[in-house]
PDB file of C-alpha atoms and ligand atoms in Angstrom:
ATOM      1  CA  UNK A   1     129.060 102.612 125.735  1.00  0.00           C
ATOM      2  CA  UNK A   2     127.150 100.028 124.107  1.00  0.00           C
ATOM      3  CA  UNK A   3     128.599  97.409 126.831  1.00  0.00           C
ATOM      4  CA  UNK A   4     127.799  99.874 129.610  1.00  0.00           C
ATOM      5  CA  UNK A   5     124.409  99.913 128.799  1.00  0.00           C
ATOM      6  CA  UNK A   6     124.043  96.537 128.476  1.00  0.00           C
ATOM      7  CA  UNK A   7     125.418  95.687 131.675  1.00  0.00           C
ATOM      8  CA  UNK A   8     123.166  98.550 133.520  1.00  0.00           C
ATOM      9  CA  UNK A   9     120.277  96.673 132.102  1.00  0.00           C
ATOM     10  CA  UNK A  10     121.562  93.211 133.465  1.00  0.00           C
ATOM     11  CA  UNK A  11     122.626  94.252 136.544  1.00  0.00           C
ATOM     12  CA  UNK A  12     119.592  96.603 136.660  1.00  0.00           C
ATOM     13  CA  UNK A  13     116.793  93.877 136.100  1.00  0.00           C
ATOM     14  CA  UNK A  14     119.042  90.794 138.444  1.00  0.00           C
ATOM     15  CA  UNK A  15     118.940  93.753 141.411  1.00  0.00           C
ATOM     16  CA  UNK A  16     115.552  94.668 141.440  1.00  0.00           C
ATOM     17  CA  UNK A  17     114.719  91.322 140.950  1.00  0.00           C
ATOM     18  CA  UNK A  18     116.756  89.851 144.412  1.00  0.00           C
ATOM     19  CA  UNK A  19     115.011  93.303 145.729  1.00  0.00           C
ATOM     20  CA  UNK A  20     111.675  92.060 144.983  1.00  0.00           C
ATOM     21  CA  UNK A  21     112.142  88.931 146.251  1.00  0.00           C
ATOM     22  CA  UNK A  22     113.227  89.831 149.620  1.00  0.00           C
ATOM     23  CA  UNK A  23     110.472  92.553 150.333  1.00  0.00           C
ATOM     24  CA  UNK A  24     108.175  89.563 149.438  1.00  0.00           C
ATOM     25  CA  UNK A  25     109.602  87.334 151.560  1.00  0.00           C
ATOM     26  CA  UNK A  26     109.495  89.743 154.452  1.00  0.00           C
ATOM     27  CA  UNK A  27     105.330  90.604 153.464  1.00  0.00           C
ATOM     28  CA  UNK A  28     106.496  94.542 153.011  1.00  0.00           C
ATOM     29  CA  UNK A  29     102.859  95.796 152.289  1.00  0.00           C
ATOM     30  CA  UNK A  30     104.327  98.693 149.480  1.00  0.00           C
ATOM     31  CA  UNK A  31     105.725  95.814 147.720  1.00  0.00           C
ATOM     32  CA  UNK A  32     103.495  96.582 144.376  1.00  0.00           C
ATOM     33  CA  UNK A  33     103.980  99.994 144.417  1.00  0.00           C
ATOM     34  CA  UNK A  34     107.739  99.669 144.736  1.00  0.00           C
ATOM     35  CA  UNK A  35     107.672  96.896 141.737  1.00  0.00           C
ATOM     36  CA  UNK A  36     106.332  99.222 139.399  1.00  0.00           C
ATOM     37  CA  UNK A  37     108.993 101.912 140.593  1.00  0.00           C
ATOM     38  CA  UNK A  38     111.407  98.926 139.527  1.00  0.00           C
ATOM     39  CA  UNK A  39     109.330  98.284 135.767  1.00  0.00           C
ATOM     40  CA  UNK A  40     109.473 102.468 135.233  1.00  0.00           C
ATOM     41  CA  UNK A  41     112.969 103.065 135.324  1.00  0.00           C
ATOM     42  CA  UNK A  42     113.872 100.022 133.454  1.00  0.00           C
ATOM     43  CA  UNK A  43     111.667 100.875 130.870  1.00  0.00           C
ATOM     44  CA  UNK A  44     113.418 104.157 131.458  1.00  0.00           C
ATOM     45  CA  UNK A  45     116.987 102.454 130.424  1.00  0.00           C
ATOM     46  CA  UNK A  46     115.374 100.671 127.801  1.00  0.00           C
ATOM     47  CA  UNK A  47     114.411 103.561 126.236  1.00  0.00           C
ATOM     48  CA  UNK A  48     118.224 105.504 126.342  1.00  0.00           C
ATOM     49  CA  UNK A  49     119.329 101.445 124.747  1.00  0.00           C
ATOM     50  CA  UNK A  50     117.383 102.132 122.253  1.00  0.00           C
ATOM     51  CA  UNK A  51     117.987 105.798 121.364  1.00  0.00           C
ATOM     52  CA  UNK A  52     121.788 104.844 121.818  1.00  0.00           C
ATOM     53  CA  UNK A  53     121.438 102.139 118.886  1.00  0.00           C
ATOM     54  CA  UNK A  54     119.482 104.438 116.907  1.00  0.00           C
ATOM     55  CA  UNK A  55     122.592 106.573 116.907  1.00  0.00           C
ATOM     56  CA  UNK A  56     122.355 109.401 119.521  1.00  0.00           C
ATOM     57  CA  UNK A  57     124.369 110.435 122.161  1.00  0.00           C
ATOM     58  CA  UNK A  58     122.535 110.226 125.527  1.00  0.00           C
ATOM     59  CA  UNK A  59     125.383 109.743 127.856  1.00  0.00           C
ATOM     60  CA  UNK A  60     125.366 112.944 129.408  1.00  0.00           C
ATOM     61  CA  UNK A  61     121.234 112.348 129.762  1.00  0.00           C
ATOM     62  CA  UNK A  62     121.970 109.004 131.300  1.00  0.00           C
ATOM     63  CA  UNK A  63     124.068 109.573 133.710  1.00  0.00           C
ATOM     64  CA  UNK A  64     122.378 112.273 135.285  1.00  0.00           C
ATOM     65  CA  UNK A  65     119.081 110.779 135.360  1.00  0.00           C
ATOM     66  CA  UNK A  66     120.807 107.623 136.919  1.00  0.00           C
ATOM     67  CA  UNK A  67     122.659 109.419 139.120  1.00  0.00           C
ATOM     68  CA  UNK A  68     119.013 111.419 139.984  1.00  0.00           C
ATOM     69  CA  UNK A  69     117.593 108.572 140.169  1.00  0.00           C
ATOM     70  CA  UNK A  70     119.605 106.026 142.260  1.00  0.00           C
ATOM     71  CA  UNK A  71     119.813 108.904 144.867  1.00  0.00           C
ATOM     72  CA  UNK A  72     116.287 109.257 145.038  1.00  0.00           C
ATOM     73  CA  UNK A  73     115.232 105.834 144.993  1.00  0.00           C
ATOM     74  CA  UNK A  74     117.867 104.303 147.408  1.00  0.00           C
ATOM     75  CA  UNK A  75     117.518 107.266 150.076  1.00  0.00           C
ATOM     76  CA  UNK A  76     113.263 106.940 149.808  1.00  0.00           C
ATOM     77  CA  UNK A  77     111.846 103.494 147.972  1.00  0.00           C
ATOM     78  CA  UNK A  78     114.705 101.527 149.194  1.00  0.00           C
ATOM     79  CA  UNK A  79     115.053 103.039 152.656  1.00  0.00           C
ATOM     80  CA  UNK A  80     111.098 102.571 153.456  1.00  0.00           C
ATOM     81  CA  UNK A  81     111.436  98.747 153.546  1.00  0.00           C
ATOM     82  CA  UNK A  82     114.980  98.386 155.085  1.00  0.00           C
ATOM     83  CA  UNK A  83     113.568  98.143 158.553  1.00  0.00           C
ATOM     84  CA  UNK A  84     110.703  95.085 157.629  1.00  0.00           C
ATOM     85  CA  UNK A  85     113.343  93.225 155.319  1.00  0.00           C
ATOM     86  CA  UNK A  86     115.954  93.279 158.186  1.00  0.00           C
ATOM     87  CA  UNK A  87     113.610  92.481 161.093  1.00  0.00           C
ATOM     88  CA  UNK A  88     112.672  89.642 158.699  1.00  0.00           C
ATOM     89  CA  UNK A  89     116.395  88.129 158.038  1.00  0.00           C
ATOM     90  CA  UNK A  90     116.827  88.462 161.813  1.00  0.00           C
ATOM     91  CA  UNK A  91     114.162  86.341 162.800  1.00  0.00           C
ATOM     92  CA  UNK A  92     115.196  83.896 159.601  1.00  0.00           C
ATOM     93  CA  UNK A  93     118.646  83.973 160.825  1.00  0.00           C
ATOM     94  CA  UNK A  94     117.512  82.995 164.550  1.00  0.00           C
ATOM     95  CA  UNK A  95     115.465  80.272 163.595  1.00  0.00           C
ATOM     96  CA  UNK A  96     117.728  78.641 161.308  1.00  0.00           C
ATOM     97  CA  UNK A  97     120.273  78.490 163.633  1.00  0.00           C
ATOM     98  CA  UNK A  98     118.048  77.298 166.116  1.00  0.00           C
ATOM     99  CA  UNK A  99     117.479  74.025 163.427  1.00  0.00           C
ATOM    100  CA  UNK A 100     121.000  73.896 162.887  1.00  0.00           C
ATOM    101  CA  UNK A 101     120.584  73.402 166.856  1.00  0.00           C
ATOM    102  CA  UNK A 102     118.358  70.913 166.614  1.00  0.00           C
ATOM    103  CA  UNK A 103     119.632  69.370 163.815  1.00  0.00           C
ATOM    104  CA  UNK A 104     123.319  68.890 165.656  1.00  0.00           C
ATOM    105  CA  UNK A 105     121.034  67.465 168.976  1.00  0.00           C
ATOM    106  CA  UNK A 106     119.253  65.164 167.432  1.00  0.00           C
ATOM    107  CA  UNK A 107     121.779  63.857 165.374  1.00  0.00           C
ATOM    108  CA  UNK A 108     124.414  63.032 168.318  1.00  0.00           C
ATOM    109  CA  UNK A 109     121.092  61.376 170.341  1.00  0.00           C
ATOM    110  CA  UNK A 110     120.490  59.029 167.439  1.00  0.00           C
ATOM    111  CA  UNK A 111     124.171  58.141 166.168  1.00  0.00           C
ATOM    112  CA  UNK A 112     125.890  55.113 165.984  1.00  0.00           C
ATOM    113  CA  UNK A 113     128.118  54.126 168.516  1.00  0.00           C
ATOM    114  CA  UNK A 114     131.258  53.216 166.099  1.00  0.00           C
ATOM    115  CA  UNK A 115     131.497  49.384 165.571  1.00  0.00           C
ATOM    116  CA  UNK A 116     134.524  48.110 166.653  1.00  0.00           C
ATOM    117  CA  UNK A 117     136.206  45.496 165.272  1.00  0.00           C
TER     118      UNK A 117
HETATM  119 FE1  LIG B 201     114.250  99.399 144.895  1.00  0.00          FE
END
């Protein structure tokens, strides 16, 4: 149990973490508000780590407030900037390729011929 916890906590803070950074990156304008969702619950699990190590059973707690929980918050927080962060990758994704484009193009007008011996 001790290893579960731990793990929720890692995953939990790496997660909302890449989470963070992409609603950033896209300029989602809840971005604040949905951080301190993020800081809540893991104070939340922080809380249940340390009750566990004190020595009481809050599995049956735990679970159903993280089962609560991740419901909630993927169906509502998480869903509310889905739209923004996609429409965002999109246009990343088109204008990267559109340097790879250019990248390729100006490459094969400025090569080398190949010496020849
Ligand atoms: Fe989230």
């Amino acid at each position: 149990m001790a290893d579960v916890i731990d793990e929720l906590v890692d995953y939990t803070l790496s997660h909302f973490a890449f989470e963070e950074e992409l609603m950033e990156e896209a300029g989602y304008p809840f971005c604040a508000a949905h951080k301190r969702v993020h800081e809540v619950f893991t104070k939340r699990v922080s809380e249940y780590r340390m009750r566990f190590q004190a020595g009481e059973d809050v599995v049956d707690e735990l679970k159903s407030m993280l089962s609560r929980w991740l419901f909630n918050h993927i169906r509502n927080d998480d869903k509310a900037y889905s739209m923004q962060v996609r429409q965002h990758l999109d246009r990343f994704a088109r204008e990267h390729q559109q340097g790879g484009w250019l990248t390729r193009t100006v490459m094969r007008l400025f090569r080398q011929a190949p010496v020849r011996p």
